[in-house]
XYZ file of C-alpha atoms in Angstrom:
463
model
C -44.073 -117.822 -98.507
C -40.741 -117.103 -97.317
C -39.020 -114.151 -99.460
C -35.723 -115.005 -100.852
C -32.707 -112.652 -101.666
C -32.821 -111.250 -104.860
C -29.545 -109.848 -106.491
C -31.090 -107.422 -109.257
C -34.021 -106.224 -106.416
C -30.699 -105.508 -104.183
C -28.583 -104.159 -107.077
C -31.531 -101.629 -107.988
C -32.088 -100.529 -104.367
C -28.043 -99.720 -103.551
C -27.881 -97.896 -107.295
C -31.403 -95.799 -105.949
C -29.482 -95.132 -102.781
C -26.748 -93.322 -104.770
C -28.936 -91.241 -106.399
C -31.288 -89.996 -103.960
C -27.744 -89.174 -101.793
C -26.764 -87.001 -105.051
C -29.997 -85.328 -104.590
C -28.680 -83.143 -101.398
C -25.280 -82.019 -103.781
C -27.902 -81.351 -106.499
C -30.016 -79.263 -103.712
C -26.640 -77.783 -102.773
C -26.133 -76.143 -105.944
C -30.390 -75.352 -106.497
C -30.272 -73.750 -103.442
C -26.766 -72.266 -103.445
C -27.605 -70.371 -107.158
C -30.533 -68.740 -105.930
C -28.766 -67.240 -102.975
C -26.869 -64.224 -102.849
C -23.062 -64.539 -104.190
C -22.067 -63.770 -100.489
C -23.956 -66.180 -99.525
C -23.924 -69.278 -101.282
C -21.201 -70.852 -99.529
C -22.986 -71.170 -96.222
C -26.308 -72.454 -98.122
C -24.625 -75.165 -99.852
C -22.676 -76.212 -96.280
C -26.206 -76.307 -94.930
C -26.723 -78.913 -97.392
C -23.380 -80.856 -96.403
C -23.764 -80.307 -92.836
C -27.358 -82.560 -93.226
C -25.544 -85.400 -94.778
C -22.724 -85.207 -91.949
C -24.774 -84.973 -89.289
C -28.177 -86.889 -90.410
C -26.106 -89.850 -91.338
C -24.658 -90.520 -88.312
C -27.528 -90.258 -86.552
C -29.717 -92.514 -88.782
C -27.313 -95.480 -88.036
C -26.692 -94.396 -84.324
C -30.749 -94.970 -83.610
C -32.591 -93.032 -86.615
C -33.442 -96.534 -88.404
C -34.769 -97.668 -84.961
C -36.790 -95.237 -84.199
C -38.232 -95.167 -87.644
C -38.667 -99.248 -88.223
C -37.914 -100.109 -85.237
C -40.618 -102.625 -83.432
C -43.503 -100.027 -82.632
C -43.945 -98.370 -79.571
C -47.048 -96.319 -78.271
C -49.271 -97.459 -80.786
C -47.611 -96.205 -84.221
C -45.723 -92.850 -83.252
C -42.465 -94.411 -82.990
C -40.070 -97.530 -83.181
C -38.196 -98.180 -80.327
C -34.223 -98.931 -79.945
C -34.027 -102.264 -80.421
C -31.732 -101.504 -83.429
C -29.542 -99.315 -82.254
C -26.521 -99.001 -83.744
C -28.341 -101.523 -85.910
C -28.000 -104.573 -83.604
C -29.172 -107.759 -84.833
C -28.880 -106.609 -88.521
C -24.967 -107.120 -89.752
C -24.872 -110.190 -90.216
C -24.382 -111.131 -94.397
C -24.487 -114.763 -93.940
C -26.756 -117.151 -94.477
C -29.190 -115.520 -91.609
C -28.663 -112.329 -93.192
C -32.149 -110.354 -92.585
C -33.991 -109.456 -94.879
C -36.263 -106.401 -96.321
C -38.728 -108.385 -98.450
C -36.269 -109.393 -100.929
C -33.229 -106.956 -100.176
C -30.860 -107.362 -97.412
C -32.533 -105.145 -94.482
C -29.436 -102.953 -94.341
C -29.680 -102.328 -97.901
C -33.306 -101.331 -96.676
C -31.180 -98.971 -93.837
C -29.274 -97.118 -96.253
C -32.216 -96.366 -98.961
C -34.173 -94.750 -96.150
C -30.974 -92.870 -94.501
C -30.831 -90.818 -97.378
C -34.448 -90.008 -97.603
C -33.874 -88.521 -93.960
C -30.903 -86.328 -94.954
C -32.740 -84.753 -97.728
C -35.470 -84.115 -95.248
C -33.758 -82.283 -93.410
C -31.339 -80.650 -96.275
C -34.794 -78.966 -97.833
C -35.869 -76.791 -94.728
C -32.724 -74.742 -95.079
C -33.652 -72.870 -98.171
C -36.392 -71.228 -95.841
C -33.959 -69.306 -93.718
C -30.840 -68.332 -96.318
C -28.251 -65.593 -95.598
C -29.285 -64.853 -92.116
C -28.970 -68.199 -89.739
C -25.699 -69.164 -88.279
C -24.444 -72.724 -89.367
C -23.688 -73.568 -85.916
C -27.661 -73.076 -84.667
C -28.614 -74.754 -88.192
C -26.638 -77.818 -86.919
C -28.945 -77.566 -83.624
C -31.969 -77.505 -84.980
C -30.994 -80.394 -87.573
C -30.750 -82.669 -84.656
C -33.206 -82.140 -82.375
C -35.611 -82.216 -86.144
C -34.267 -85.404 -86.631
C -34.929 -86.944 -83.683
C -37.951 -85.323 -82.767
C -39.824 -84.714 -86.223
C -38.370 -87.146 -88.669
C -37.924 -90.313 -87.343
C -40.933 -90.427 -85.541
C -42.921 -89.120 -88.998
C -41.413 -92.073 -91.246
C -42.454 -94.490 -88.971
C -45.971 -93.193 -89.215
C -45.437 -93.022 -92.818
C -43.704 -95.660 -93.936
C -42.970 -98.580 -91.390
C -45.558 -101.341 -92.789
C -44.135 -104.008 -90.510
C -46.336 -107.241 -89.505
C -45.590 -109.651 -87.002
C -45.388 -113.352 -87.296
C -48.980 -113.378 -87.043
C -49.774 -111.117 -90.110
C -50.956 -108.444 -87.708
C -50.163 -104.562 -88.644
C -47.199 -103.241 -85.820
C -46.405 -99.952 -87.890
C -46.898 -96.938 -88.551
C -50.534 -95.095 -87.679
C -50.831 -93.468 -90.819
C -49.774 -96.166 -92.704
C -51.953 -98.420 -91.064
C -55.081 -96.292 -91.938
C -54.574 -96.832 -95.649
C -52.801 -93.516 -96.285
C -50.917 -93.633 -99.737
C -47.675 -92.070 -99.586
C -45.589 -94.189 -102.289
C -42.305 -92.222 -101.461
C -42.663 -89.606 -99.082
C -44.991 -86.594 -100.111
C -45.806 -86.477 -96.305
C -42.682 -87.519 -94.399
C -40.410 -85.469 -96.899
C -41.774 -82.479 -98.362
C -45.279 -81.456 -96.353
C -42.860 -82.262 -93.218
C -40.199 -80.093 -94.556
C -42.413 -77.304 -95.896
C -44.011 -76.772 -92.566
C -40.647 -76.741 -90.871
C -39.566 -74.227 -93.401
C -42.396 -72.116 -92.649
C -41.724 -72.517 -88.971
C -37.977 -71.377 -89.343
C -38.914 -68.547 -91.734
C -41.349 -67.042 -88.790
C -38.759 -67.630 -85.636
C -35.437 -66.200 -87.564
C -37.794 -63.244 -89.544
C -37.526 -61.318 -92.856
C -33.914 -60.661 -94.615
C -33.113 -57.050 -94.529
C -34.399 -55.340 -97.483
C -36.695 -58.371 -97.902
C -39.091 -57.674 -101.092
C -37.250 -54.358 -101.979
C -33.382 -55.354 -102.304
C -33.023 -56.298 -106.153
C -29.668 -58.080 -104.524
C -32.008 -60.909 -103.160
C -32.345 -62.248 -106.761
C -30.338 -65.202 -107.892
C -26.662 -64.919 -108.039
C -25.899 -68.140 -110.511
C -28.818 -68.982 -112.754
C -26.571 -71.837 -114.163
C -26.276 -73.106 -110.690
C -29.829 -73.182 -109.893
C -30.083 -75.407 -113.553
C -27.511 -77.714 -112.807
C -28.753 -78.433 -109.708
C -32.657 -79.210 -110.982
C -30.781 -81.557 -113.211
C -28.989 -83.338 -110.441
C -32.020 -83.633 -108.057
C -34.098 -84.772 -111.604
C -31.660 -87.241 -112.064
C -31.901 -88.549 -108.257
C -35.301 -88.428 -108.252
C -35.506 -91.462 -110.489
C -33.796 -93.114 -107.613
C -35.954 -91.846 -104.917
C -39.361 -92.649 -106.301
C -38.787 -95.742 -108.783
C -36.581 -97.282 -106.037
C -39.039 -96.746 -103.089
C -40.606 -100.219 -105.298
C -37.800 -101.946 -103.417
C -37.278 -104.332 -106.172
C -36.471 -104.224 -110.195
C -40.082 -104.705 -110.823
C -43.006 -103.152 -112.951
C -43.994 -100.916 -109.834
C -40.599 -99.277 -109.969
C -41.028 -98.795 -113.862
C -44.519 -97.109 -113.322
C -43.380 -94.954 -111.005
C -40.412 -94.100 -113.295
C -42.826 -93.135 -116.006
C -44.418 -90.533 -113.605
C -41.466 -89.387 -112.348
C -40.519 -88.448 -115.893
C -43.701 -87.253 -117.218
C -45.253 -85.095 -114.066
C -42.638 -82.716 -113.689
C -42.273 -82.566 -117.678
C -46.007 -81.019 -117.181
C -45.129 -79.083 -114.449
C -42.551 -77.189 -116.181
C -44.852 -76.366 -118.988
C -47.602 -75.480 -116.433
C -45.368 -72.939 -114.455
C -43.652 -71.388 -117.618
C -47.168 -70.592 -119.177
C -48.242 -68.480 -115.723
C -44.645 -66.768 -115.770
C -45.515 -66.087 -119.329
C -49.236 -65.113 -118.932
C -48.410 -63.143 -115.585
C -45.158 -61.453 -116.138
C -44.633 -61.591 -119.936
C -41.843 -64.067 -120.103
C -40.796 -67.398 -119.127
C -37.477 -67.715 -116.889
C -34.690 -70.563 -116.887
C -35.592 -70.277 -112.763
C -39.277 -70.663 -113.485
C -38.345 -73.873 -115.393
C -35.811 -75.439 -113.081
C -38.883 -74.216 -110.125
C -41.316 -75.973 -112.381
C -39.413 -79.469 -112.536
C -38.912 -79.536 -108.734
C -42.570 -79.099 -108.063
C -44.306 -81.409 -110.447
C -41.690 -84.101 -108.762
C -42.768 -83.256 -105.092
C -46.154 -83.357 -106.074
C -45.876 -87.140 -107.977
C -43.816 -88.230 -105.054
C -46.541 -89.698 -103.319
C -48.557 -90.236 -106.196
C -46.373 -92.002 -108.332
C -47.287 -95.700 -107.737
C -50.990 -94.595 -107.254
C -52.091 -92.889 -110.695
C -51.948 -93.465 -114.460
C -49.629 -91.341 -116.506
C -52.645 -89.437 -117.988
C -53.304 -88.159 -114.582
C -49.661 -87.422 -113.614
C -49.481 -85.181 -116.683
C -52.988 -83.319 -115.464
C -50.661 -83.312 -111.829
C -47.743 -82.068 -112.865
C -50.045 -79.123 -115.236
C -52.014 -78.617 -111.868
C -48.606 -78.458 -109.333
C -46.531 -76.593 -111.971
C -48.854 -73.694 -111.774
C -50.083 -73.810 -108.643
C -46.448 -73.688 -106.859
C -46.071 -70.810 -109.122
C -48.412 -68.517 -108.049
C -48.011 -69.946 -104.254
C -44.502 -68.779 -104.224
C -45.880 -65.199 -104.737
C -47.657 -65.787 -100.844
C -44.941 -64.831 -99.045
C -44.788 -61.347 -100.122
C -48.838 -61.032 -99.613
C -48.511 -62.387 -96.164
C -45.075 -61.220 -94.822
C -42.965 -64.664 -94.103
C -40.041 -64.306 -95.555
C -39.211 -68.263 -96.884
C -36.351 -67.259 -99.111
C -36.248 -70.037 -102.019
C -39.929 -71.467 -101.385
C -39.461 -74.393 -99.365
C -43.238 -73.812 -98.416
C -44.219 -72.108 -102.367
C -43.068 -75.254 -104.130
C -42.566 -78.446 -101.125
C -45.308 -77.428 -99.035
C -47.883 -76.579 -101.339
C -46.756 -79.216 -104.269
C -46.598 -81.970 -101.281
C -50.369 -81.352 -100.374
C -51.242 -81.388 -104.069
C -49.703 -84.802 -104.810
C -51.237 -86.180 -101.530
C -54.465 -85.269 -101.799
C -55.118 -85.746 -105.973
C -54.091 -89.290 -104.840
C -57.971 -89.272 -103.093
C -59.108 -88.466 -106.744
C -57.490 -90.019 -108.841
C -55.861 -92.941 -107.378
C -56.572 -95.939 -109.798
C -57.702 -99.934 -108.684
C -55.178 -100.885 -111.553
C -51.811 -99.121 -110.291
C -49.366 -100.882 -107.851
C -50.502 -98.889 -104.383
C -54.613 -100.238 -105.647
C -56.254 -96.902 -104.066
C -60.318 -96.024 -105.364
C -60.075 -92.411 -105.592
C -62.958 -90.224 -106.383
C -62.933 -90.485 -110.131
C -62.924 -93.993 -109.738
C -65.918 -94.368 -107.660
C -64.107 -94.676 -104.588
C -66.487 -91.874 -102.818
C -64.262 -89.724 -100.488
C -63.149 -91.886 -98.303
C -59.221 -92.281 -99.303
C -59.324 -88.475 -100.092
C -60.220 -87.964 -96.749
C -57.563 -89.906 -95.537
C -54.906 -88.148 -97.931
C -56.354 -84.947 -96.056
C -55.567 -86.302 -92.773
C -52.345 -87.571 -93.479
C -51.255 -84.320 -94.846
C -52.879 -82.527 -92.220
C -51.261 -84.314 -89.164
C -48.034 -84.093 -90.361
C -48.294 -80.149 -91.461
C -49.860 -79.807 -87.690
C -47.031 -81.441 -86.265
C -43.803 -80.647 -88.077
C -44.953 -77.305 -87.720
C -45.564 -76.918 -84.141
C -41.801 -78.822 -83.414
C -39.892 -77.039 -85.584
C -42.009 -73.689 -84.230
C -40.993 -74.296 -80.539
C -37.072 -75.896 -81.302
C -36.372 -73.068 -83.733
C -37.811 -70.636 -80.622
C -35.579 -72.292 -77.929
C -31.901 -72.257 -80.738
C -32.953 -68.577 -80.870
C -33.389 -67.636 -77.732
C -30.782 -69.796 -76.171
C -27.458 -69.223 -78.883
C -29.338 -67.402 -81.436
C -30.138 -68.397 -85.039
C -30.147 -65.245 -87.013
C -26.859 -63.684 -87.332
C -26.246 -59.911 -86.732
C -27.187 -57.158 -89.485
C -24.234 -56.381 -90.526
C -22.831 -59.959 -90.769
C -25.790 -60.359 -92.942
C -25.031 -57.191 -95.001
C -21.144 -58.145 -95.660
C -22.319 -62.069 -96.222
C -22.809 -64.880 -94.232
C -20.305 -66.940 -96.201
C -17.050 -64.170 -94.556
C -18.445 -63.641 -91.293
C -19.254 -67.582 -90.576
C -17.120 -69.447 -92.771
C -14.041 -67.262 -93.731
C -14.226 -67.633 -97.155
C -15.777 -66.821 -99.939
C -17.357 -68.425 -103.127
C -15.418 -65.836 -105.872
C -12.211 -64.594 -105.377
C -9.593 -62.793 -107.592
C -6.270 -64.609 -107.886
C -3.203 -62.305 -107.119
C -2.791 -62.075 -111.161
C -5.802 -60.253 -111.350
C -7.355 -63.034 -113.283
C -10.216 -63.876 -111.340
C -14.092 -63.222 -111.602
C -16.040 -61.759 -108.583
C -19.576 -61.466 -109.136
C -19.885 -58.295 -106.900
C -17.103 -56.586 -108.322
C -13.523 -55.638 -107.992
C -14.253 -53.043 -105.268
C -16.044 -55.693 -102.669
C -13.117 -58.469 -103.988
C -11.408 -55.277 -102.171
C -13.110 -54.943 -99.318
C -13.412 -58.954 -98.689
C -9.552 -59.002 -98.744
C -9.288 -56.692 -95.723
C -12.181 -57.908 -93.791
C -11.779 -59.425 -90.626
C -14.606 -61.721 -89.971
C -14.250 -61.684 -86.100
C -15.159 -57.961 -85.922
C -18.376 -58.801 -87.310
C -18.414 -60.969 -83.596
C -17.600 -57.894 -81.485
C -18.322 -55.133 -83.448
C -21.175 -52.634 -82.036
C -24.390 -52.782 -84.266
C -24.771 -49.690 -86.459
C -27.304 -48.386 -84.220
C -25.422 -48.561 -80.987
C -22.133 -46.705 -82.658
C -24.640 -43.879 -83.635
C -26.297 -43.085 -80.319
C -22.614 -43.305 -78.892
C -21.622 -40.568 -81.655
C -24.896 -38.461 -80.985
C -24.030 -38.367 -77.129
């Protein structure tokens, strides 16, 4: 049966477009709270830098490579729609994406790549310069993205109803709306960045490292919440009942998981935390991204109970093991993307929209064990990528700024600004007080450039 344009189908996909591009502000401000206040500035233009540059290069040849027609036997689409030839036409031969204009199709899955690529950055705050960041967000792009969505989530059939996309879709992995391609692919890259640029100064002993804006972090949950509706409901492609199921779960999961992190804050360290809750909600919605179309409600609320306190004592790993991933990219995306993808291969249900048999469902392990290699490859190969591009940036230009840029704040030595400033009325709030408002007046960011490390200037002194 030929598919036919459907206005609501195309209405609901442009409106879930919106909101999963509001996610990367929302991350912005997530992210940019739980920095330092010298800092937050250059972690929220991490953020904005993604959407700049990630856009561009999703319409350039990102969709191609992604959906493009297959090449090499499912790793990646080819340029055949570069520049997205062959699909502008809004006529009567307009293409189509089942039963949404294709390049509606183009711009829903554009902003699923620039969140990708937004989320590694919380690994590496206040120490990477914005200009390597840039670097790396291409060559990720282009090297680890696209190619990983088309695995994921290029389903494409010829005119003979044989399968032409992605390998891991093709083996009957569930991934409803990108537990693999966005969150296990940016929690490995994370974890990658977090080993090449190396620990903060002071890292698990400076009291400074804690959240600056608390309010911030809040807002920003709230925002990405919001999104989120967008991200997993509209991955359904239509205004349908799969898109309402998976809006139940998105609601209801990370409900759970902020009850299920609160109680191990609670039971571990005596009291539950605003941060803890904001934490919570972004975990039990990685983990029911991929899940969301696959399991009942029931089990999303046993998901988001299981993610919610499982991301919150993963978080703690970084301190036992020495990688220094400064807001939990790999705690809470990592870890809460594995989760979601692999309690699909238990308790994935005949009767929900993506019809998986997990384990509780007599399905025997076979889909688990495809959840487990689906999550695996990707982890394996994100990992190694961003390892070896985030080695080259840094030994090439450099990714980590000096020590004492890092000590005055990335936001003055890279940007020129800051986030708080006194006005000359004296009016004004600075967060570090009226002494560094002081000091940031007089700075000169370029000496940070030239300046002699500490170390240098004191063997000079001592001979």
């Amino acid at each position: 049966m030929t598919p036919t344009l459907s206005a609501g189908d195309t209405a609901w996909v442009l409106a879930s477009a919106a909101l999963v591009l509001l996610m990367t502000p929302g991350l912005a401000f997530f992210y940019g709270g739980m920095t330092r206040a010298k800092s937050v500035l250059n972690m929220m233009m991490m953020s904005f830098g993604a959407i700049a540059l990630v856009g561009v290069l999703w319409v350039l040849f990102g969709y191609s490579m992604s959906f493009g027609s297959d090449w090499f036997g499912g790793l990646v689409g080819n340029f055949d729609k570069f520049a997205l030839h062959g699909i502008l036409s809004t006529g009567d031969d307009m293409p189509l994406a089942g039963t949404i204009p294709e390049l509606a199709f183009v711009g829903f899955q554009g902003v699923f790549a620039i969140i990708t690529v937004a989320l590694i950055s919380g690994s590496i705050a206040d120490r990477a310069k914005f200009g390597a960041w840039m670097v790396f967000a291409f060559f990720f792009a282009i090297l680890v993205y696209f190619p990983v969505a088309h695995w994921v989530f290029d389903a494409n059939k010829d005119a003979d109803g044989n399968f032409i996309g992605g390998w891991l879709n093709g083996l009957g992995v569930i991934d409803f709306a990108g537990g693999t391609a966005v969150h296990i692919n940016a929690g490995a890259a994370g974890l990658a960045l977090a080993l090449v640029l190396g620990k903060r100064n002071g890292f698990g002993k400076d009291p400074n490292h804690r959240p600056h804006n608390l309010p911030f972090v809040m807002l920003g949950a709230g925002l990405l919440w919001f999104g989120w509706f967008g991200f997993n409901a509209g991955s359904a492609l239509g205004a349908n009942g799969v898109a309402a199921f998976a809006w139940i779960n998105t609601l209801v999961a990370p409900c759970a998981a902020v009850l299920g992190w609160l109680v191990v804050e609670k039971l571990r360290d005596g009291h539950a935390t605003s941060l803890g809750a904001a934490s919570g909600a972004v975990a039990g919605l990685v983990a029911v991204t991929p899940a969301c179309a696959a399991i009942s409600p029931l089990w999303a609320i046993v998901l988001g109970l299981l993610a919610g306190a499982a991301c919150a004592l993963a978080v703690g790993l970084k301190y036992r093991f020495g990688y220094d991933d400064s807001l939990d990219v790999v705690g809470v995306h990592l870890v809460g993307g594995i989760i979601g993808t692999l309690f699909i291969g238990l308790a994935a249900s005949p009767g929900a929209p993506s019809k998986g048999e997990g384990l509780f469902y007599g399905g025997g392990f076979e889909l688990l064990g495809k959840q487990a290699l689906g999550a695996g490859s990707v982890l394996l190969y994100s990992f190694a990528l961003s390892l070896v591009i985030g080695w080259i940036i840094s030994k090439t230009m450099g990714f980590r700024v000096s020590s004492e840029a890092e000590e005055a704040g990335v936001d003055i030595a890279l940007h020129a600004e800051t986030a708080y400033s006194a006005s000359s009325a004296g009016t004004g709030f600075h967060p570090l007080g009226a002494k560094a408002e002081a000091e940031v007046a007089a700075f000169n960011a370029d000496d940070l450039l030239t300046a002699p490390s500490a170390k240098t200037t004191e063997k000079k002194v001592k001979a």
